Structure formats: C-alpha cells, structure tokens
CSV table of C-alpha atoms and ligand atoms in Angstrom, one decimal:
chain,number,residue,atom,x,y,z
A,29,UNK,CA,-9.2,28.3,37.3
A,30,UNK,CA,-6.0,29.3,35.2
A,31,UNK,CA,-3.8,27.3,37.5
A,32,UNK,CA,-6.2,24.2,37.0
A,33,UNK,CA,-6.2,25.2,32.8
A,34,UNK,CA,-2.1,25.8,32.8
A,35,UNK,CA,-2.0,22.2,34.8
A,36,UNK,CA,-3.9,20.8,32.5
A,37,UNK,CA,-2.3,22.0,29.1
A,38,UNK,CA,1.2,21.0,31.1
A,39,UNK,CA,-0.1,17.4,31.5
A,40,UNK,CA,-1.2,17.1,27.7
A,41,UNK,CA,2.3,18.9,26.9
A,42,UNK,CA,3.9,16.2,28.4
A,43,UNK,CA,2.1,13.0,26.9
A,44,UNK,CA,2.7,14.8,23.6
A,45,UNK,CA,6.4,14.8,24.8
A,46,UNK,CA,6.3,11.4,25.8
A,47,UNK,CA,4.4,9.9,22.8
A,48,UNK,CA,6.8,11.9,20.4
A,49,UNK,CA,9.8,10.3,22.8
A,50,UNK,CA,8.6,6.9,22.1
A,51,UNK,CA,8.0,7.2,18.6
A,52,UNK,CA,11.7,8.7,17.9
A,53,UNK,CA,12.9,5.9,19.9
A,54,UNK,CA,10.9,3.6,17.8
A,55,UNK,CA,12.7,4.8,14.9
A,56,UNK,CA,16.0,4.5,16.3
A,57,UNK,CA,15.3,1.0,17.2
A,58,UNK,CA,13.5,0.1,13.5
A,59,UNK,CA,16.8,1.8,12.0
A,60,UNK,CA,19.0,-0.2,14.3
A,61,UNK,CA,16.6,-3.9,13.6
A,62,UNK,CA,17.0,-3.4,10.1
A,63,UNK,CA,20.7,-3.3,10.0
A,64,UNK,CA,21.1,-6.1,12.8
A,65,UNK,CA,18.4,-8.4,10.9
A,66,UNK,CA,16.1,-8.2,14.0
A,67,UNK,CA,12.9,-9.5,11.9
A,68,UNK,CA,11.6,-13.1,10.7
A,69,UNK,CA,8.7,-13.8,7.9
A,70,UNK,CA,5.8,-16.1,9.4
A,71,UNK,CA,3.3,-17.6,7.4
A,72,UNK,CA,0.2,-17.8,6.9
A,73,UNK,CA,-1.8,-20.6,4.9
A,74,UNK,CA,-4.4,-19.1,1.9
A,75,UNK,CA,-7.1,-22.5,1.6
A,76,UNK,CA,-9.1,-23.5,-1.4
A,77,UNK,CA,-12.1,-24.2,0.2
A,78,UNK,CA,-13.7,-26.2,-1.8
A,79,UNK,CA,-10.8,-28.8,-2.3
A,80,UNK,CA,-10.0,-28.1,1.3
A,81,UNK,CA,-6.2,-28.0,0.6
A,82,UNK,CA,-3.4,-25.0,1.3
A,83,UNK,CA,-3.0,-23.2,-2.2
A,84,UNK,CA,-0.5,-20.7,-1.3
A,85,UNK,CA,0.7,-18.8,2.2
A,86,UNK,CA,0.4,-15.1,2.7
A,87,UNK,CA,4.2,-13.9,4.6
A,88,UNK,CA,3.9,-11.9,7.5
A,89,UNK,CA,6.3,-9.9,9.1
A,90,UNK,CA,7.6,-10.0,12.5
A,91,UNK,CA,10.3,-7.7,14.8
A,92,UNK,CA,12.2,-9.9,16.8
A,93,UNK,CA,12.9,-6.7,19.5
A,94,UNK,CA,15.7,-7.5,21.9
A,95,UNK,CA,14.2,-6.6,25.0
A,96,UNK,CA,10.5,-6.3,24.2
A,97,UNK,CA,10.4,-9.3,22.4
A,98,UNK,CA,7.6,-10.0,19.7
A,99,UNK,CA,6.5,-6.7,18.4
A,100,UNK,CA,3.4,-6.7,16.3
A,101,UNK,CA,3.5,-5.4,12.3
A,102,UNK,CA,0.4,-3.0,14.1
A,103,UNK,CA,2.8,-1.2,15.8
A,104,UNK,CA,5.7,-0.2,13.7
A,105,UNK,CA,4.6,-0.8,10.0
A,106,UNK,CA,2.5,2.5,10.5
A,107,UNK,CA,6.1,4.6,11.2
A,108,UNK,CA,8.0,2.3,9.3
A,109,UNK,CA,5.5,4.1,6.4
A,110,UNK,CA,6.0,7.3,7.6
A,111,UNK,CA,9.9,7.0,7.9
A,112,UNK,CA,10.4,5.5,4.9
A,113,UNK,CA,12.0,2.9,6.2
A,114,UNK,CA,9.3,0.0,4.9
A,115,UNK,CA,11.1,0.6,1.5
A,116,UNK,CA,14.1,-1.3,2.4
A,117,UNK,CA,12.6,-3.6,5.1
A,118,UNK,CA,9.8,-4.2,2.5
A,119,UNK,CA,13.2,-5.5,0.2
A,120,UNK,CA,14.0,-7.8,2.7
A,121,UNK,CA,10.7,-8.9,2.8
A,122,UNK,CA,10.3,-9.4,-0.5
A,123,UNK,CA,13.9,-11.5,-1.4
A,124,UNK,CA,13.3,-13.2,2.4
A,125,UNK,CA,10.0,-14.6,1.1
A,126,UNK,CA,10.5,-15.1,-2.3
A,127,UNK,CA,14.2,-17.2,-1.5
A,128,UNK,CA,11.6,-18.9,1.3
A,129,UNK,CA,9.5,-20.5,-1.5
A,130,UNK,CA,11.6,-21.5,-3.7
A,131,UNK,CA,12.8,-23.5,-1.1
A,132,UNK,CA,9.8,-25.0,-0.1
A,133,UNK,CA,9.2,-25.8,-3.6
A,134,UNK,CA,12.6,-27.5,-4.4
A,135,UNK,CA,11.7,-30.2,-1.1
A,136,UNK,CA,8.1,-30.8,-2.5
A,137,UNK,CA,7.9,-30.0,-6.1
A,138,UNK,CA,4.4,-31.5,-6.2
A,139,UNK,CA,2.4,-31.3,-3.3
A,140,UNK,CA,4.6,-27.9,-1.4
A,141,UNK,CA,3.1,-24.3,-1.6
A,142,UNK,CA,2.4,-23.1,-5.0
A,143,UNK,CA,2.8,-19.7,-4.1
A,144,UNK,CA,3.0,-16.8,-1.7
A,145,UNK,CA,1.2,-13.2,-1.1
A,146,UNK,CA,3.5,-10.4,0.0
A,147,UNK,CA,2.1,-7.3,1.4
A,148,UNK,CA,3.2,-4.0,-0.1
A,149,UNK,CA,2.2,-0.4,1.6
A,150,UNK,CA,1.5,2.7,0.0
A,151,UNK,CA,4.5,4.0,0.5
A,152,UNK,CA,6.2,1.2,-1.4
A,153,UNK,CA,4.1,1.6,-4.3
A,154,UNK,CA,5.2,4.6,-5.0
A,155,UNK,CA,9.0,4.0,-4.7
A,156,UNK,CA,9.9,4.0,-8.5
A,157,UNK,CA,12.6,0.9,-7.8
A,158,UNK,CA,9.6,-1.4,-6.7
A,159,UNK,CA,8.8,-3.0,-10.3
A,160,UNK,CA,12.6,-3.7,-11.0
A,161,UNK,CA,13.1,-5.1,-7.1
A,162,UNK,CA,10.0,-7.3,-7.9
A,163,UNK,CA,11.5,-8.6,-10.8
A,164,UNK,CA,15.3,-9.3,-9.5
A,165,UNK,CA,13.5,-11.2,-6.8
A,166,UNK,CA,11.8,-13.6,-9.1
A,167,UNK,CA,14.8,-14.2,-11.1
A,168,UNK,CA,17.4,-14.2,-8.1
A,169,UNK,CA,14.9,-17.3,-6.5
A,170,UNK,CA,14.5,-18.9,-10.0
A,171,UNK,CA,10.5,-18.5,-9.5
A,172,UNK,CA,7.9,-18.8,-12.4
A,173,UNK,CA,5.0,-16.6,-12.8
A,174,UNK,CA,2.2,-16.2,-10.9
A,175,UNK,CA,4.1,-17.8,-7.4
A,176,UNK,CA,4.5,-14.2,-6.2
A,177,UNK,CA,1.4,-12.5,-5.6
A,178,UNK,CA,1.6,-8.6,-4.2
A,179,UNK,CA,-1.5,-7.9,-1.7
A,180,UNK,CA,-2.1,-4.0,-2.0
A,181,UNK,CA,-4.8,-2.1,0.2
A,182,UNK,CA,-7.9,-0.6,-1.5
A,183,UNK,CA,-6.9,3.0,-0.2
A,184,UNK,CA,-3.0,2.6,-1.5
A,185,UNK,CA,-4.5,1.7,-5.2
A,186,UNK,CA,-7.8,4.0,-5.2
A,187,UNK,CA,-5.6,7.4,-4.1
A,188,UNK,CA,-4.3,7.2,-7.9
A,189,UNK,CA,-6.3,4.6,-9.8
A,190,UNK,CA,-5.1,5.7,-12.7
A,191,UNK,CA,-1.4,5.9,-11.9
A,192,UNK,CA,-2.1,2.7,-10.2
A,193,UNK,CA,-3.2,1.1,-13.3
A,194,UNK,CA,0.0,1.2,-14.9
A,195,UNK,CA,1.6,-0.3,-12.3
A,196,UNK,CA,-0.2,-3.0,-11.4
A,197,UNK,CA,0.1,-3.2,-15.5
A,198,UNK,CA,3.7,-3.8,-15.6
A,199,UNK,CA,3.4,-6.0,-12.5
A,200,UNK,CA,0.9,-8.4,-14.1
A,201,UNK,CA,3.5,-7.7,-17.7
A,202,UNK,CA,6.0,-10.0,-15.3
A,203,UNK,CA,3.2,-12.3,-14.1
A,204,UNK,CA,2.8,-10.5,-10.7
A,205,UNK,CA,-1.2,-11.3,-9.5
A,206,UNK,CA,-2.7,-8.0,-7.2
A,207,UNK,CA,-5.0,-8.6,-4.5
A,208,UNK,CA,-6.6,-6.0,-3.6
A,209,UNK,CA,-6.4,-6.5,0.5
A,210,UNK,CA,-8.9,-5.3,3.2
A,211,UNK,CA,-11.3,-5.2,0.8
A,212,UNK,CA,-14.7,-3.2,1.8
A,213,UNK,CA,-12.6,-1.2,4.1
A,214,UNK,CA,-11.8,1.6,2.1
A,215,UNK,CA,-13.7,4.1,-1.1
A,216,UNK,CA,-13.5,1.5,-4.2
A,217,UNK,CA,-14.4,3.2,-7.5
A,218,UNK,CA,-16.7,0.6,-8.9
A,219,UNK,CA,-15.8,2.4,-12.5
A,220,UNK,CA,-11.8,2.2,-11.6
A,221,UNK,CA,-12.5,-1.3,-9.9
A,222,UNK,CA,-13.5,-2.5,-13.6
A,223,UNK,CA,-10.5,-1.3,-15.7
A,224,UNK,CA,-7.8,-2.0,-12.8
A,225,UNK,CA,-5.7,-5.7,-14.2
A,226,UNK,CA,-6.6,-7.4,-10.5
A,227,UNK,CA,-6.8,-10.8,-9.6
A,228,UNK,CA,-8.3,-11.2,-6.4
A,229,UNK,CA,-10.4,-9.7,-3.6
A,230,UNK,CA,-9.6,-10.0,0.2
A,231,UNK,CA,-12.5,-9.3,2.1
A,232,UNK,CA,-11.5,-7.9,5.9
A,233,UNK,CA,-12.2,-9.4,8.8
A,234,UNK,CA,-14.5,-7.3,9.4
A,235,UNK,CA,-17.1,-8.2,7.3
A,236,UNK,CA,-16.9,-12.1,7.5
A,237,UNK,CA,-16.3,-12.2,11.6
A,238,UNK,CA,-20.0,-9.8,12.1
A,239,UNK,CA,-22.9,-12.4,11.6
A,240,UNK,CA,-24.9,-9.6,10.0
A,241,UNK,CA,-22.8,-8.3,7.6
A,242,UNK,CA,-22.8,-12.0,5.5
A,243,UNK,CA,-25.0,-9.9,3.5
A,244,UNK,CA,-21.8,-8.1,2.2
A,245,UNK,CA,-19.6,-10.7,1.8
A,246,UNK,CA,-22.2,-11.9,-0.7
A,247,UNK,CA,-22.2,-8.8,-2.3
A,248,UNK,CA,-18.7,-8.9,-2.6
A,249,UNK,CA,-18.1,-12.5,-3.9
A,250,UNK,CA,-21.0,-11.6,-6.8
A,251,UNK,CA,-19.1,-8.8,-7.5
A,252,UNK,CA,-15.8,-10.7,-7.8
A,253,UNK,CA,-17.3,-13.0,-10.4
A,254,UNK,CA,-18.2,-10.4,-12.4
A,255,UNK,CA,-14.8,-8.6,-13.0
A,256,UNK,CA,-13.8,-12.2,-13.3
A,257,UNK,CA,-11.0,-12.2,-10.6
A,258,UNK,CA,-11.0,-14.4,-7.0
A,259,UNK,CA,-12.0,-14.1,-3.8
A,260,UNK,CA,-10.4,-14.9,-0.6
A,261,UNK,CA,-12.1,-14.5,3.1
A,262,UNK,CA,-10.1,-13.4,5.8
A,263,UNK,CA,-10.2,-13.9,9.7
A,264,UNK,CA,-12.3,-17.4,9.4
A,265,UNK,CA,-12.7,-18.6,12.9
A,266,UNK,CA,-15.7,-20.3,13.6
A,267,UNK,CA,-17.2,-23.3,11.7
A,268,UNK,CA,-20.4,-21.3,10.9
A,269,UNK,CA,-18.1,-18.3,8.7
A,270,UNK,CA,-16.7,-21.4,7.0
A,271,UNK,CA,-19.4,-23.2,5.7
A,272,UNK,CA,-21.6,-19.3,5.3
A,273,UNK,CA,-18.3,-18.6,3.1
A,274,UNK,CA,-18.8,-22.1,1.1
A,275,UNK,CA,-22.5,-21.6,0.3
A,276,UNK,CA,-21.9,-18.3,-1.4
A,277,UNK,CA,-19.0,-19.9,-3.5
A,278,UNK,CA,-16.2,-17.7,-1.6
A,279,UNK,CA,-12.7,-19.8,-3.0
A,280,UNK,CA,-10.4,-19.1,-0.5
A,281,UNK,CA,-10.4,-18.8,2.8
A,282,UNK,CA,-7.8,-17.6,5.8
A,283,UNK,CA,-8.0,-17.9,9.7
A,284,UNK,CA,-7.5,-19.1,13.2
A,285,UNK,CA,-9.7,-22.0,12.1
A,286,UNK,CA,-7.3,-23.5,9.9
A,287,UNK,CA,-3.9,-21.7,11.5
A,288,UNK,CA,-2.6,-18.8,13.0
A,289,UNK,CA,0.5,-17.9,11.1
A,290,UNK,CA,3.6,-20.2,11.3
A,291,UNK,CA,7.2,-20.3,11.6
A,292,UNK,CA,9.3,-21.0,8.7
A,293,UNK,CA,9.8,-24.7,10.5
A,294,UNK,CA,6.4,-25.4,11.0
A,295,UNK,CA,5.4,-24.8,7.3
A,296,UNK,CA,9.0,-27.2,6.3
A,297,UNK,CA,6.7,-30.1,8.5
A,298,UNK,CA,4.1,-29.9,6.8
A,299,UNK,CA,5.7,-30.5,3.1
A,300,UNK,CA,6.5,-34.0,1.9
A,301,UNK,CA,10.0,-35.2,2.3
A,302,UNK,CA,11.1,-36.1,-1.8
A,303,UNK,CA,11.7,-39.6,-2.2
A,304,UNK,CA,15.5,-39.7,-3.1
A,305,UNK,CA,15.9,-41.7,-6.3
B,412,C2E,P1,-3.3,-7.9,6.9
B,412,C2E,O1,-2.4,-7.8,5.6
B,412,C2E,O2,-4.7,-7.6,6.8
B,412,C2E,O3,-3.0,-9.3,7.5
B,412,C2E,C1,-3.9,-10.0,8.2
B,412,C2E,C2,-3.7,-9.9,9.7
B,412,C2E,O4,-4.8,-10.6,10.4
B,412,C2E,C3,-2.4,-10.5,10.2
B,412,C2E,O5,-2.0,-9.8,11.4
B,412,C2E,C4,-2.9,-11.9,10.7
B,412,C2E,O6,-2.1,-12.5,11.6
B,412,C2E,C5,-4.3,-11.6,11.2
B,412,C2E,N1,-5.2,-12.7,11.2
B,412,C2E,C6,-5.2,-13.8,10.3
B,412,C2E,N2,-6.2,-14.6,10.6
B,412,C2E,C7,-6.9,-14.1,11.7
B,412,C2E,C8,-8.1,-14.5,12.4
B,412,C2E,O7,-8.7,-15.6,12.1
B,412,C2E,N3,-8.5,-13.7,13.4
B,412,C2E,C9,-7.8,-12.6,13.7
B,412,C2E,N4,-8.3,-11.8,14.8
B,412,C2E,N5,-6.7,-12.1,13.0
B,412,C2E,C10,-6.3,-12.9,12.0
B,412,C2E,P2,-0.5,-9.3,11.6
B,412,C2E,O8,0.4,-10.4,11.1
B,412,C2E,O9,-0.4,-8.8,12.9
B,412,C2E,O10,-0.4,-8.1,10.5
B,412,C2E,C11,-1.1,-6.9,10.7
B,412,C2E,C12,-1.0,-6.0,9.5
B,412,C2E,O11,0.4,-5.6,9.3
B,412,C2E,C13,-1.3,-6.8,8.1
B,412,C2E,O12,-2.7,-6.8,8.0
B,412,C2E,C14,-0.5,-5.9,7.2
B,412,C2E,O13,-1.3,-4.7,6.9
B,412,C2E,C15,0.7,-5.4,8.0
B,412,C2E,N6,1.8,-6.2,7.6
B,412,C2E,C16,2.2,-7.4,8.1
B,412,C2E,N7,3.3,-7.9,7.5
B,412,C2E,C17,3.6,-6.9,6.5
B,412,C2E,C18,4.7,-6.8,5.6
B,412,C2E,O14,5.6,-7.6,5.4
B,412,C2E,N8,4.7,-5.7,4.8
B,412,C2E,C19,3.7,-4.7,4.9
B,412,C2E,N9,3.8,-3.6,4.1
B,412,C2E,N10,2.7,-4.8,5.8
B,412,C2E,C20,2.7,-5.9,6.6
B,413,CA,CA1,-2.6,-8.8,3.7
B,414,CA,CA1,-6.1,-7.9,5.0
B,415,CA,CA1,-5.9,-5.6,7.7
C-alpha cells in the first residue's frame, strides 16, 4: 500500500513538473512572440440588428506560433495576465487596431466600419499608463471619439467598482465607450452597475446559445434600457437566437451566423473602393 501511495504521489509530482514545464516554456515563447511580432489582430463584425448592417468590429487577437501554428487567445491570454506580459502585448493591440481603422475609414469614409471594440484584461486596467496609451493611440491614428470602444469583463470592473468608476470616468472624459463584456457571467452590483459611466452590455454566450435561459437575456436587455446604455448578443448562431434576440429589442448582435472573425484582408473586401475624383 505505501509503494502504491509513493507511486502515486510520484505520478502527480510529475504532471505538476510537466504542467509547470510547459507553462515556463509558454512564457519563453510569449516573451520571444512579442519581440519577433508573432501575433495578427482578426476581426470580428458587431451587427445592428435591426438595420441589419455591420456597425463596428470587435479585434481579436491571434499568436501566429512558429511550429504550433494558430494558438488560441484561450490559451495564453490567461499567463500572458499572470506574467504581466498582456501590458505590452495589449499596447500592440491597442495601436495595431486603432492604426487598422483608421485605415479602413480613410478607403470608405461613408459606408467602412465606424468603429472597433478592443478587449482590455484586468491586469491592464490596473496599469496606471493605460489612460495615457489610450489616448496617444487615438491621436497617433487621427481617430474621433467614440470609434474606440474598450470591452472590460464584469469581474475586472466589479473587484473595485469604485476605483473602477474613475477610470472608466476619465476614459469616457476622452470619448472612450465601456462595454461591460461577458455579461451575466460574473457578481454585478446592481447599485455599482447604476453609478458606473457604461455604454453597453455584452451578454455571454452562454446565455443566448441555452434555449432556456432566453428568459435572461430578456432580463438583461430590460435592464440595459433602464441604465440607458446598449446591448449587444454574443455567439448568435442559429436563425432562432437571431430573430428571439430581435423580438426582445436586443440592438446588436455577434456570431458564426453572420461571421466568424476575419482577416485584416477579408474585412478590406468588404469596404467600398472610393471613387477617385
Ligand atoms: P471574448 O472577448 O468573449 O470574445 C468572444 C470569443 O467568442 C472570441 O473567441 C470569438 O471568436 C468567439 N465567438 C464569436 N462568435 C462566436 C459564436 O457564434 N460561437 C462561438 N462558439 N464562439 C464565438 P477568441 O477569439 O478565441 O477569444 C477568446 C477570448 O480571449 C476573448 O473572449 C477574450 O476574453 C480574450 N481575448 C481575445 N483577444 C484579446 C485581446 O486582444 N486582449 C485581451 N485582453 N483579451 C483577448
Ligand atoms: Ca470581448
Ligand atoms: Ca465576451
Ligand atoms: Ca468570453
């Protein structure tokens, strides 16, 4: 029986090795991919659902790893957090996208993108340069207000609401819009919820993809109208979420159903070539 125990506690020894190994090594490699420029931005389109037209397109980020190829956000944004290192790859995020859109907008002043959502992690929120990055990136990319929106978790703003408020105070001072992302996911203070300078809701996935939790959704869009901010429905897939989402007034919609998220390219095809004078 103690051999059979001291095997046992050897084996989980070692996956404990091995999973500590892989996550060092992941490091290395996100260390390395950030100096070598190893990621691309994808995007992907935010719809108004009742005009049935693309409004804006939330950027995504991808790892271009040289021998495991694609690598998904899923698995390194979580140690990119702990590391640190999402400050400066959220930087490159953040002037990638933003020089991205401006662009887009210079090809198609009328009918391109109007504006995109980057995402911004906890850890980023609390790096004191974030406000100041925010703004050099409008300015550098010659954007106006409100064409950079921030989407921020409900558990990176409700840790500190009130810390939080003053942020997302000065953002909205440079015409920054917050959605709050993943929405129904997390602990929302409905009291906090109600003094925090927001502008839109994202419901998760979750919620709009599980036939019987509609009932939420609703919730959610009522309670959206009544703090006065907008609503946007993630992970639409089927025809059925779609028009469910339309009944209850939901004004934005994301998903498979209208596009997976696309390369830089495939978002340049879809804007209107300017008619040279
Ligand atoms: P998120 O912000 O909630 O982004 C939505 C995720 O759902 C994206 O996954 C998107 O590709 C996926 N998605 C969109 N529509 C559908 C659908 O209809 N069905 C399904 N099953 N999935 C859908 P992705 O690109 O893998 O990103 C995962 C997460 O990684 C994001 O979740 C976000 O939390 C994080 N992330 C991605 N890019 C960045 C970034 O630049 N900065 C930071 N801080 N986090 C990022
Ligand atoms: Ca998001
Ligand atoms: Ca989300
Ligand atoms: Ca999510």
């Amino acid at each position: 029986a103690r051999a059979a125990a001291q095997e046992r506690y050897a084996v989980f020894n070692e996956s404990m090795h091995n999973q500590a190994l892989a996550r060092l090594q992941l490091e290395t490699d996100l260390r390395q991919a950030i100096r070598r420029g190893e990621f691309r931005l994808v995007y992907q389109p935010i719809v108004d659902l009742a005009a049935d037209r693309v409004a804006g397109w939330e950027v995504l980020v991808r790892w271009r790893h040289p021998v495991r190829g694609m690598v998904s956000p899923l698995e390194f944004i979580g140690v990119a957090e702990d590391t640190g290192l999402i400050v400066p790859l959220g930087r490159w995020v953040l002037h990638e996208g933003c020089r991205q859109l401006a662009e887009w907008m210079a090809a198609d002043p009328d009918g391109g993108p109007r504006f995109i959502t980057v995402n911004v992690s906890a850890r980023q929120f609390l790096d004191v340069q974030l406000v100041d990055e925010v703004e050099r990136a409008m300015r550098d990319h010659g954007l106006r207000p409100g064409s950079l929106k921030l989407e921020l978790t409900e558990s990176t703003v409700m840790g500190d609401p009130a810390a939080a408020a003053g942020l997302l105070g000065r953002l909205r001072g440079l015409g920054i819009p917050i959605y709050l992302d993943d929405f129904g996911t997390g602990y929302s203070s409905l009291a906090y919820l109600h003094q925090l300078p927001l502008d839109g809701l994202k419901i998760d996935r979750s919620f709009v993809q599980r036939s019987g939790e509609m009932a939420v959704v609703q919730t959610i869009v009522a309670l959206a109208r009544s703090l006065g901010v907008v609503v946007v429905a993630e992970g639409i897939e089927e025809p059925a979420q779609l028009e469910a989402l339309r009944a209850m007034g939901c004004e934005y919609g994301q998903g498979y159903l209208f596009a997976k998220p696309l390369e830089p390219e495939a978002v340049a095809a879809t804007l209107r070539v300017p008619v040279p004078v």
